[in-house]
Coordinates of C-alpha atoms in Angstrom, one line a residue:
M95 CA 55.5 97.6 101.1
L96 CA 56.7 94.0 100.2
V97 CA 59.3 93.0 102.8
E98 CA 60.0 89.3 101.8
L99 CA 58.9 86.9 99.3
L100 CA 59.3 83.3 99.2
V101 CA 58.6 81.0 96.2
E102 CA 58.4 77.3 96.3
N103 CA 58.0 74.7 93.5
F104 CA 56.8 77.4 91.0
A105 CA 58.0 76.7 87.6
V106 CA 61.8 76.4 87.6
A107 CA 62.1 77.7 91.0
D108 CA 62.2 75.2 93.5
R109 CA 62.7 77.5 96.6
V110 CA 63.7 81.2 96.2
R111 CA 63.5 83.9 99.1
I112 CA 64.2 87.5 98.4
R113 CA 64.2 90.2 101.0
L114 CA 63.2 93.4 99.4
H115 CA 63.9 97.0 100.4
A116 CA 62.3 100.4 100.1
G117 CA 63.3 102.4 97.0
L118 CA 64.1 101.2 93.5
N119 CA 64.7 97.3 93.5
V120 CA 65.9 95.9 90.1
L121 CA 65.9 92.3 89.0
S122 CA 68.2 91.5 85.9
G123 CA 69.2 88.3 84.2
E124 CA 69.5 86.4 81.1
T125 CA 66.4 85.8 79.2
G126 CA 64.6 82.9 80.5
S127 CA 66.3 83.0 83.9
G128 CA 63.1 83.4 85.8
K129 CA 62.9 87.1 86.3
S130 CA 59.2 87.2 85.5
L131 CA 58.3 84.2 87.6
L132 CA 58.6 86.6 90.7
V133 CA 56.2 89.0 89.2
D134 CA 53.9 86.1 88.3
S135 CA 54.0 84.7 91.9
L136 CA 53.4 88.3 93.3
G137 CA 50.3 88.5 91.0
L138 CA 48.9 85.4 92.7
L139 CA 49.3 87.0 96.1
F140 CA 47.2 89.8 94.7
G141 CA 44.3 87.4 93.7
G142 CA 45.4 86.3 90.4
R143 CA 44.2 83.3 88.6
A144 CA 46.0 80.2 89.6
S145 CA 47.1 77.1 87.1
T146 CA 48.3 73.8 87.8
E147 CA 50.8 74.6 84.8
V148 CA 53.1 76.7 87.2
I149 CA 53.8 73.8 89.8
R150 CA 57.3 72.5 89.3
S151 CA 57.6 69.2 87.5
G152 CA 57.6 66.3 90.2
A153 CA 56.0 68.6 92.9
D154 CA 52.5 68.2 94.4
R155 CA 52.0 71.8 94.9
A156 CA 53.4 75.4 94.5
R157 CA 53.7 77.7 97.4
I158 CA 54.0 81.6 97.3
A159 CA 54.4 83.6 100.6
G160 CA 54.8 87.3 101.0
I161 CA 55.2 89.5 104.1
F162 CA 53.8 92.9 103.6
E163 CA 54.2 96.2 105.6
A164 CA 50.4 97.3 105.9
P165 CA 49.8 101.1 105.2
K166 CA 47.9 102.8 108.1
K167 CA 44.8 103.3 106.3
K168 CA 41.4 103.3 107.9
A169 CA 39.8 101.7 105.0
L170 CA 42.2 98.8 105.0
S171 CA 41.9 98.5 108.8
A172 CA 38.1 98.2 108.3
L173 CA 38.4 95.6 105.7
L174 CA 40.7 93.4 107.7
D175 CA 38.5 93.8 110.8
E176 CA 35.5 92.9 109.0
A177 CA 37.3 89.6 107.9
G178 CA 38.6 89.0 111.5
I179 CA 42.3 89.5 110.5
E180 CA 44.9 91.1 112.8
L181 CA 48.1 92.5 111.8
E182 CA 51.3 91.2 113.5
D183 CA 53.7 94.0 114.3
G184 CA 52.0 95.9 111.4
E185 CA 52.8 93.2 108.8
L186 CA 50.6 90.7 106.9
L187 CA 51.7 87.3 105.8
I188 CA 49.9 86.3 102.8
E189 CA 50.2 82.8 101.3
R190 CA 48.9 81.1 98.2
E191 CA 49.0 77.3 97.5
I192 CA 48.4 75.7 94.2
L193 CA 47.6 72.1 94.2
A194 CA 48.2 69.5 91.6
N195 CA 44.4 68.6 91.7
G196 CA 43.6 72.2 90.4
K197 CA 42.5 73.5 93.6
S198 CA 44.3 76.5 95.2
R199 CA 44.1 77.9 98.8
A200 CA 45.0 81.3 100.3
F201 CA 45.8 82.2 103.9
I202 CA 46.4 85.6 105.8
G203 CA 48.3 84.6 108.8
S204 CA 46.7 81.2 109.6
K205 CA 43.3 82.4 108.4
P206 CA 41.9 81.0 105.2
V207 CA 40.6 83.6 102.8
S208 CA 39.4 83.7 99.3
A209 CA 41.3 84.8 96.0
S210 CA 38.5 87.6 95.8
F211 CA 39.4 88.9 99.2
L212 CA 43.1 89.0 98.0
K213 CA 42.0 91.0 95.1
Q214 CA 40.2 93.5 97.7
L215 CA 43.5 93.8 99.5
Q216 CA 45.5 94.5 96.4
P217 CA 44.9 98.1 96.0
W218 CA 46.3 98.7 99.5
L219 CA 49.4 96.6 98.9
G220 CA 50.5 97.2 95.5
D221 CA 49.8 96.8 91.7
I222 CA 51.8 95.1 88.6
H223 CA 52.2 97.1 85.5
G224 CA 53.5 95.1 82.5
Q225 CA 52.4 94.6 78.9
H226 CA 49.1 93.9 79.5
D227 CA 48.7 97.1 81.5
Q228 CA 49.9 99.0 78.3
Q229 CA 47.1 97.4 76.2
R230 CA 44.7 98.5 78.9
L231 CA 45.6 102.0 77.9
F232 CA 43.8 101.4 74.7
N233 CA 40.6 100.8 76.6
M234 CA 38.1 103.9 77.0
I235 CA 36.6 102.5 80.1
E236 CA 40.0 102.1 81.8
Q237 CA 41.1 105.7 80.5
R238 CA 37.9 107.0 82.4
L239 CA 38.7 105.1 85.3
M240 CA 42.2 106.6 85.6
L241 CA 40.8 110.2 85.0
D242 CA 38.3 109.7 87.7
E243 CA 40.9 108.2 90.1
Y244 CA 42.9 111.5 89.5
A245 CA 40.1 113.7 89.9
G246 CA 38.9 112.0 93.1
N247 CA 35.3 111.4 91.9
E248 CA 34.5 108.2 94.0
T249 CA 31.8 110.0 96.1
L250 CA 30.2 111.8 93.3
L251 CA 30.3 108.8 91.0
E252 CA 28.4 106.6 93.8
R253 CA 25.7 109.4 93.9
I254 CA 25.3 109.5 90.1
A255 CA 25.0 105.5 90.0
T256 CA 22.4 105.7 92.7
L257 CA 20.3 108.2 90.9
F258 CA 20.8 106.4 87.7
T259 CA 19.7 103.3 89.1
A260 CA 16.6 104.8 90.6
L261 CA 15.7 106.7 87.4
R262 CA 15.8 103.4 85.4
A263 CA 13.9 101.7 87.8
A264 CA 11.1 104.4 87.8
E265 CA 11.2 104.5 84.0
S266 CA 10.8 100.7 83.8
E267 CA 7.9 100.7 86.2
L268 CA 6.1 103.3 84.2
A269 CA 6.7 101.4 80.9
Q270 CA 5.2 98.3 82.7
I271 CA 2.1 100.2 83.8
D272 CA 1.6 101.6 80.2
A273 CA 2.2 98.1 78.6
R274 CA -0.2 96.4 81.1
E275 CA -3.0 98.9 81.0
Q276 CA -5.1 97.6 78.2
E277 CA -4.8 94.0 79.2
L278 CA -5.7 95.2 83.0
L279 CA -8.6 97.1 81.4
R280 CA -9.9 93.9 79.7
Q281 CA -9.7 92.0 82.9
R282 CA -11.5 94.6 85.1
D283 CA -14.9 93.5 84.3
I284 CA -14.3 90.0 84.9
W285 CA -12.5 90.7 88.2
S286 CA -15.2 93.2 89.3
F287 CA -17.8 90.2 88.8
Q288 CA -15.7 87.8 90.7
K289 CA -15.1 90.3 93.6
T290 CA -18.8 91.1 93.7
E291 CA -19.9 87.4 93.6
I292 CA -17.5 86.5 96.7
E293 CA -18.4 89.7 98.6
S294 CA -22.1 89.0 98.1
A295 CA -21.6 85.5 99.8
N296 CA -20.1 87.0 103.0
L297 CA -18.0 84.0 103.8
K298 CA -16.5 83.3 107.1
P299 CA -13.1 81.6 107.6
G300 CA -13.9 78.1 108.1
E301 CA -17.6 78.2 107.7
D302 CA -17.8 75.5 105.4
T303 CA -16.4 73.1 107.9
G304 CA -18.8 74.2 110.6
L305 CA -21.9 73.9 108.1
D306 CA -20.8 70.3 107.0
Q307 CA -21.0 69.2 110.8
E308 CA -24.4 70.9 111.3
L309 CA -25.9 69.3 108.2
R310 CA -25.0 65.9 109.4
I311 CA -26.8 66.7 112.7
L312 CA -29.8 68.2 111.2
A313 CA -30.2 65.3 108.7
N314 CA -29.9 62.6 111.4
V315 CA -32.1 64.0 114.3
V316 CA -34.2 61.1 114.5
K317 CA -31.4 58.6 114.8
L318 CA -29.5 60.7 117.1
K319 CA -32.5 61.2 119.3
E320 CA -33.2 57.4 119.5
Q321 CA -29.7 56.3 120.2
A322 CA -28.9 59.0 122.8
G323 CA -32.4 58.2 124.6
G324 CA -31.3 54.4 124.4
A325 CA -28.0 55.3 126.0
Y326 CA -29.7 57.4 128.6
E327 CA -31.9 54.5 129.6
A328 CA -29.0 52.1 129.9
L329 CA -27.3 54.4 132.0
Q330 CA -30.0 55.7 134.3
E331 CA -33.3 54.2 134.2
G332 CA -34.7 50.7 134.8
P333 CA -33.7 48.0 137.5
E334 CA -30.8 46.8 135.3
S335 CA -29.5 50.2 134.4
A336 CA -25.7 50.9 135.0
M337 CA -26.6 53.4 137.6
S338 CA -28.9 50.6 139.4
M339 CA -26.2 48.0 139.2
L340 CA -23.5 50.4 140.5
I341 CA -25.7 51.5 143.5
V342 CA -26.0 47.8 144.4
A343 CA -22.3 47.1 144.0
T344 CA -21.4 50.1 146.1
K345 CA -23.6 49.2 149.1
R346 CA -22.1 45.8 149.0
I347 CA -18.5 47.0 149.0
A348 CA -19.4 49.4 151.7
E349 CA -20.7 46.7 154.1
L350 CA -17.7 44.7 153.4
K351 CA -15.2 47.6 153.9
R352 CA -16.3 47.5 157.6
I353 CA -14.8 44.1 157.7
D354 CA -11.7 44.7 155.6
E355 CA -10.3 48.2 155.2
N356 CA -8.4 47.2 152.3
L357 CA -11.5 47.6 150.0
H358 CA -11.4 51.4 150.7
S359 CA -9.9 52.2 147.3
V360 CA -12.5 50.0 145.6
L361 CA -15.2 51.9 147.3
E362 CA -13.8 55.2 146.3
N363 CA -13.6 54.1 142.6
L364 CA -17.3 52.9 142.6
R365 CA -18.4 56.3 144.1
T366 CA -16.4 58.2 141.3
A367 CA -18.0 56.2 138.7
E368 CA -21.2 56.7 140.1
A369 CA -20.7 60.4 140.0
S370 CA -19.2 60.1 136.4
I371 CA -22.3 58.1 135.3
D372 CA -24.7 60.5 136.8
E373 CA -22.9 63.5 135.1
A374 CA -23.0 61.7 131.7
S375 CA -26.8 60.9 132.1
R376 CA -27.7 64.6 132.9
E377 CA -25.7 65.7 129.5
L378 CA -27.4 63.1 127.5
S379 CA -30.9 64.1 129.0
S380 CA -30.0 67.7 128.0
Y381 CA -28.9 66.6 124.6
V382 CA -31.9 64.7 123.8
E383 CA -34.3 67.5 125.1
N384 CA -32.4 69.9 122.7
L385 CA -32.6 67.6 119.8
E386 CA -35.5 68.8 117.5
A387 CA -36.1 68.4 113.9
D388 CA -35.9 72.0 112.3
P389 CA -36.6 71.7 108.6
G390 CA -36.2 75.4 108.1
R391 CA -32.8 75.4 109.4
L392 CA -31.9 72.2 107.5
A393 CA -33.1 73.9 104.1
F394 CA -31.0 77.1 105.0
V395 CA -27.9 74.9 105.8
E396 CA -28.3 73.0 102.5
A397 CA -28.9 76.1 100.5
R398 CA -25.7 77.8 102.2
I399 CA -23.6 74.8 101.4
A400 CA -24.6 74.7 97.8
E401 CA -23.8 78.4 97.5
I402 CA -20.3 77.8 98.9
D403 CA -19.9 74.7 96.8
K404 CA -20.6 76.8 93.6
L405 CA -17.8 79.3 94.6
R406 CA -15.5 76.4 95.4
R407 CA -15.9 75.1 91.9
K408 CA -14.7 78.4 90.7
Y409 CA -12.3 79.9 93.0
G410 CA -10.9 77.2 95.5
S411 CA -11.3 74.0 97.3
S412 CA -12.1 75.8 100.7
V413 CA -13.5 79.0 102.2
E414 CA -9.8 80.1 102.9
E415 CA -8.8 79.6 99.1
I416 CA -11.9 81.5 98.0
L417 CA -10.9 84.4 100.3
S418 CA -7.3 84.2 99.2
F419 CA -8.5 84.4 95.4
Y420 CA -10.8 87.5 96.6
A421 CA -7.8 89.2 98.2
K422 CA -5.9 88.7 94.8
V423 CA -8.7 89.9 92.7
S424 CA -9.0 93.1 95.0
A425 CA -5.3 93.8 94.6
D426 CA -5.7 93.6 90.9
L427 CA -8.5 95.8 90.8
A428 CA -6.8 98.3 93.1
L429 CA -3.9 98.2 90.6
I430 CA -6.1 99.2 87.8
E431 CA -7.8 102.1 90.0
G432 CA -4.5 103.2 91.4
A433 CA -2.6 103.1 88.0
D434 CA -3.3 106.7 86.9
E435 CA -2.3 107.9 90.4
R436 CA 0.9 105.7 90.4
R437 CA 1.6 106.9 86.9
D438 CA 1.4 110.5 87.9
H439 CA 3.7 109.7 90.8
L440 CA 6.4 108.1 88.7
R441 CA 6.2 110.8 86.2
S442 CA 6.7 113.3 88.9
E443 CA 9.4 111.2 90.4
I444 CA 11.2 110.6 87.0
K445 CA 11.3 114.3 86.5
K446 CA 13.0 114.9 89.9
L447 CA 15.6 112.3 89.4
Q448 CA 16.4 113.7 85.7
I449 CA 16.9 117.0 87.3
A450 CA 19.1 115.6 90.2
Y451 CA 21.0 113.3 87.8
G452 CA 21.5 116.1 85.3
T453 CA 22.9 118.3 87.9
A454 CA 25.1 115.7 89.3
A455 CA 26.4 114.6 85.9
A456 CA 27.1 118.2 84.9
E457 CA 29.1 118.6 88.1
L458 CA 31.1 115.5 87.3
T459 CA 31.9 116.8 83.7
V460 CA 33.3 119.9 85.0
R461 CA 35.4 117.9 87.5
R462 CA 36.6 115.7 84.7
R463 CA 37.5 118.6 82.4
K464 CA 39.4 120.4 85.1
A465 CA 41.2 117.2 86.2
A466 CA 41.9 116.5 82.4
E467 CA 43.6 119.9 82.0
K468 CA 45.8 119.3 84.9
L469 CA 46.7 115.5 84.1
E470 CA 47.4 116.5 80.6
K471 CA 50.1 119.1 81.6
K472 CA 51.5 116.6 84.2
V473 CA 51.8 113.8 81.8
E474 CA 53.3 116.0 79.0
G475 CA 55.9 117.1 81.6
E476 CA 56.7 113.6 82.4
L477 CA 56.9 112.7 78.6
K478 CA 59.3 115.7 78.1
D479 CA 61.6 114.0 80.9
L480 CA 61.4 111.0 78.9
N481 CA 62.7 112.4 75.7
M482 CA 59.3 112.8 74.0
E483 CA 59.2 116.7 74.6
R484 CA 57.5 117.1 71.2
S485 CA 54.6 115.0 72.3
R486 CA 51.1 116.5 73.0
F487 CA 48.7 114.5 75.5
V488 CA 45.0 115.2 75.2
I489 CA 42.2 113.9 77.4
A490 CA 38.9 114.5 75.5
V491 CA 36.0 114.6 77.7
Q492 CA 32.9 114.6 75.4
E493 CA 29.0 114.5 76.0
S494 CA 27.6 110.9 75.7
S495 CA 24.5 109.3 76.6
W496 CA 23.3 109.0 80.3
S497 CA 24.8 105.9 82.2
A498 CA 25.8 104.9 85.8
T499 CA 29.3 106.5 85.3
G500 CA 27.9 110.0 84.1
A501 CA 27.1 111.6 80.8
D502 CA 30.7 111.7 79.3
E503 CA 33.0 109.7 77.1
V504 CA 36.7 110.0 78.1
A505 CA 39.5 109.3 75.5
F506 CA 43.1 109.7 75.7
L507 CA 44.7 111.1 72.6
I508 CA 48.3 111.7 71.6
S509 CA 50.6 113.4 69.1
T510 CA 54.1 112.2 69.0
N511 CA 55.4 114.3 66.3
L512 CA 55.1 118.2 65.9
G513 CA 52.3 119.4 63.7
E514 CA 50.3 116.2 64.0
E515 CA 46.8 116.2 65.4
P516 CA 46.3 114.1 68.5
K517 CA 44.7 110.5 67.7
P518 CA 43.7 107.6 69.7
L519 CA 46.8 105.9 71.4
E520 CA 46.4 102.7 69.4
K521 CA 46.7 104.5 66.1
V522 CA 49.7 106.6 66.9
A523 CA 52.1 105.3 69.7
S524 CA 54.8 102.8 69.0
G525 CA 55.8 100.2 71.5
G526 CA 58.6 102.2 72.8
E527 CA 56.4 105.3 73.0
L528 CA 53.5 103.3 74.8
S529 CA 56.0 102.1 77.4
R530 CA 57.0 105.6 78.1
L531 CA 53.4 107.0 78.0
A532 CA 52.3 104.3 80.4
L533 CA 55.3 105.1 82.7
A534 CA 54.3 108.9 82.5
L535 CA 50.8 108.0 83.4
K536 CA 51.8 105.8 86.3
V537 CA 54.2 108.7 87.7
S538 CA 51.5 111.2 87.4
L539 CA 48.6 109.2 88.9
A540 CA 50.9 107.5 91.8
A541 CA 50.1 108.7 95.2
S542 CA 53.2 108.5 97.8
G543 CA 52.8 105.7 100.2
Q544 CA 53.9 102.2 101.2
R545 CA 52.5 100.4 98.2
T546 CA 54.8 98.2 96.1
M547 CA 54.7 99.1 92.4
V548 CA 55.8 96.3 90.1
F549 CA 57.1 97.2 86.6
D550 CA 57.6 94.2 84.2
E551 CA 59.3 95.0 80.9
V552 CA 58.7 98.8 81.3
D553 CA 61.8 99.0 79.0
A554 CA 60.1 97.3 76.0
G555 CA 60.9 99.1 72.8
I556 CA 63.1 101.7 74.0
G557 CA 66.9 102.1 74.5
G558 CA 69.7 104.6 74.7
S559 CA 68.9 108.1 76.2
A560 CA 65.3 107.2 76.5
A561 CA 66.1 104.4 78.7
E562 CA 68.3 106.6 80.9
Q563 CA 65.3 108.9 81.3
V564 CA 63.0 105.9 82.1
G565 CA 65.6 105.0 84.8
K566 CA 65.8 108.5 86.3
K567 CA 61.9 108.6 86.4
L568 CA 61.8 105.2 88.1
K569 CA 64.3 106.5 90.6
A570 CA 62.2 109.5 91.4
L571 CA 59.0 107.5 91.8
A572 CA 60.8 105.1 94.1
A573 CA 61.4 108.1 96.6
S574 CA 57.7 107.8 97.6
N575 CA 57.1 104.2 96.7
Q576 CA 58.7 100.9 96.8
L577 CA 59.5 99.8 93.1
L578 CA 60.3 96.3 91.9
C579 CA 61.4 96.5 88.3
V580 CA 62.3 93.8 85.9
T581 CA 64.6 94.9 83.2
H582 CA 67.3 94.0 80.6
L583 CA 68.7 97.6 80.2
A584 CA 71.9 98.6 82.1
Q585 CA 70.8 102.2 81.9
I586 CA 67.7 101.4 84.0
A587 CA 69.5 98.9 86.1
A588 CA 72.1 101.5 87.0
F589 CA 69.7 103.6 88.9
A590 CA 68.4 101.0 91.4
D591 CA 68.9 101.3 95.1
H592 CA 69.1 97.4 95.2
H593 CA 70.1 95.2 92.3
F594 CA 69.2 91.5 92.3
L595 CA 70.4 88.9 89.8
V596 CA 68.3 86.0 88.7
E597 CA 70.1 83.1 87.3
K598 CA 69.3 79.5 86.3
R599 CA 71.6 76.7 87.6
E600 CA 71.9 73.0 87.4
A601 CA 72.1 70.7 90.2
K602 CA 71.4 66.8 90.5
G603 CA 70.3 66.8 86.9
R604 CA 67.5 69.6 87.5
T605 CA 67.4 73.3 86.5
H606 CA 66.4 75.7 89.2
S607 CA 66.5 79.6 89.6
V608 CA 68.4 81.4 92.3
I609 CA 68.3 85.1 93.3
E610 CA 71.4 87.0 94.6
E611 CA 71.7 90.6 95.8
L612 CA 74.4 92.3 94.1
E613 CA 76.8 94.7 95.5
G614 CA 80.3 96.2 94.4
P615 CA 82.4 94.3 91.8
A616 CA 79.5 91.7 91.4
R617 CA 77.0 94.7 90.5
V618 CA 79.6 96.2 88.2
K619 CA 80.0 92.9 86.4
E620 CA 76.2 92.4 85.9
I621 CA 75.8 95.9 84.5
A622 CA 78.7 95.3 82.1
R623 CA 77.1 92.1 80.9
M624 CA 73.8 93.9 80.3
I625 CA 75.8 96.3 78.1
G626 CA 78.0 94.0 76.2
G627 CA 76.7 90.3 76.7
Q628 CA 78.7 87.5 78.2
R629 CA 82.2 88.6 76.9
L630 CA 83.1 91.4 79.4
T631 CA 85.4 94.1 77.9
D632 CA 87.2 96.8 79.6
E633 CA 85.0 99.3 77.7
A634 CA 81.9 97.7 78.9
V635 CA 83.3 97.7 82.7
R636 CA 84.3 101.3 82.4
Y637 CA 80.8 102.3 81.1
A638 CA 79.1 100.2 83.7
D639 CA 81.2 102.4 86.3
Q640 CA 79.9 105.4 84.7
L641 CA 76.5 104.3 84.6
L642 CA 76.5 103.4 88.3
Q643 CA 78.1 106.6 89.3
M644 CA 75.5 108.6 87.4
G645 CA 72.7 106.4 89.0
A646 CA 74.1 107.1 92.5
T647 CA 73.9 110.7 92.0
A648 CA 70.5 111.0 90.5

């Protein structure tokens, strides 16, 4: 329920605050006074599109804030918890700002939120019914949505959508397999040759790098042996070898250490160097001994490298890339070899999905038709109360192609005159009849609760006794929902539990809208104005009193 609405710098409203109540709240006023501005601003709190055109001239931003009493619903609590939003005393403070630079911001409490999140909240807080909603009645998709909502088909529709998606995915994959089959068969011989050629090479990851290193060694055995042998001699053999000179130096430093203990570290370093040279000499000796020319091995390595080079020219710059190509070719061949098996599996799966979908869709059709019968009677009863007792309302549920929403086409039909066959709404209903039909549907589909239902121009095209019946219907609907109704008809305003007057006033050379809640004589005066215009007559005042008495006892 909307508790309070604040509008700042919105069109002609510089600052308007209205505190609303449970029941039927009516807004009246002269044409152009700003009645619909409140409806438009509430639409922004429900996530509507923002435009800089609504910003009051001279202001840098427009601001709308609303305090809502949140219904105690688990789904709403889950949505708010997921967004990290907490209720304060069971209420939500929702704000929307439209900036002059074209940007807009939204907040719940002090937490920034997106306009799309406000749209998610909207079904729990309220909805707006106006001329646009009447045009939506012509849309068969909207008609189906209304019927499914009335029937409570949400869970079944989710299952049908899941089955339909899976069915279309399986059919698409099967079609792709069939379409690619000839192409894959043409490629099979090539892929088989490539797979066999790579397999026969028996490649190992990193093998090419190891072979290149081995080839360099085998091709340079003589040079390696000469140079390594020379290094060994320089380290170990001969009177001028590194080891000989190091031994001499070690002996001299050992003798000097007896005199000066400070040479201890020098002596230790020399002995360490002696051990290192000895170790290096042994490694070099072993290396030279193992270096032998092996023409057979050299030929094998050269041939192996040539074999890998041949594969590298075809399939990749390294053994790893060749093996990657091999994996892809193997997968492609497996796809061909497993195509028949996959095709059989898909055909079986499609058959199962078709049966499951058909069963669920048939159940949905039954539910829709049963709900259609109930809703038809309910709407016709409401139309009778709205002085359309000769009208017939029909919901046609007819077989259609399979879709994510079932296998039905739903159409709302109406006959407003006795003896006429029901036809689509846009071909039969006048503006006034459409307004009453929209209200009848709204009443029939409405669930009791704390939601705010906004009716803008629900009285379009009607008057007299029909308007009186609309007023009674709104009054009855307001018993279980909060209603905010913009009207220019006294017959409707008289049924209000709370009546607000919207006026334009001038101050300091500027026009601004103000809202005032009416009671007693002030309300009688406004009702009389709605009846007879600005010139109040005794007859208009008396009729206003009669209407208010009738509204009070309804």
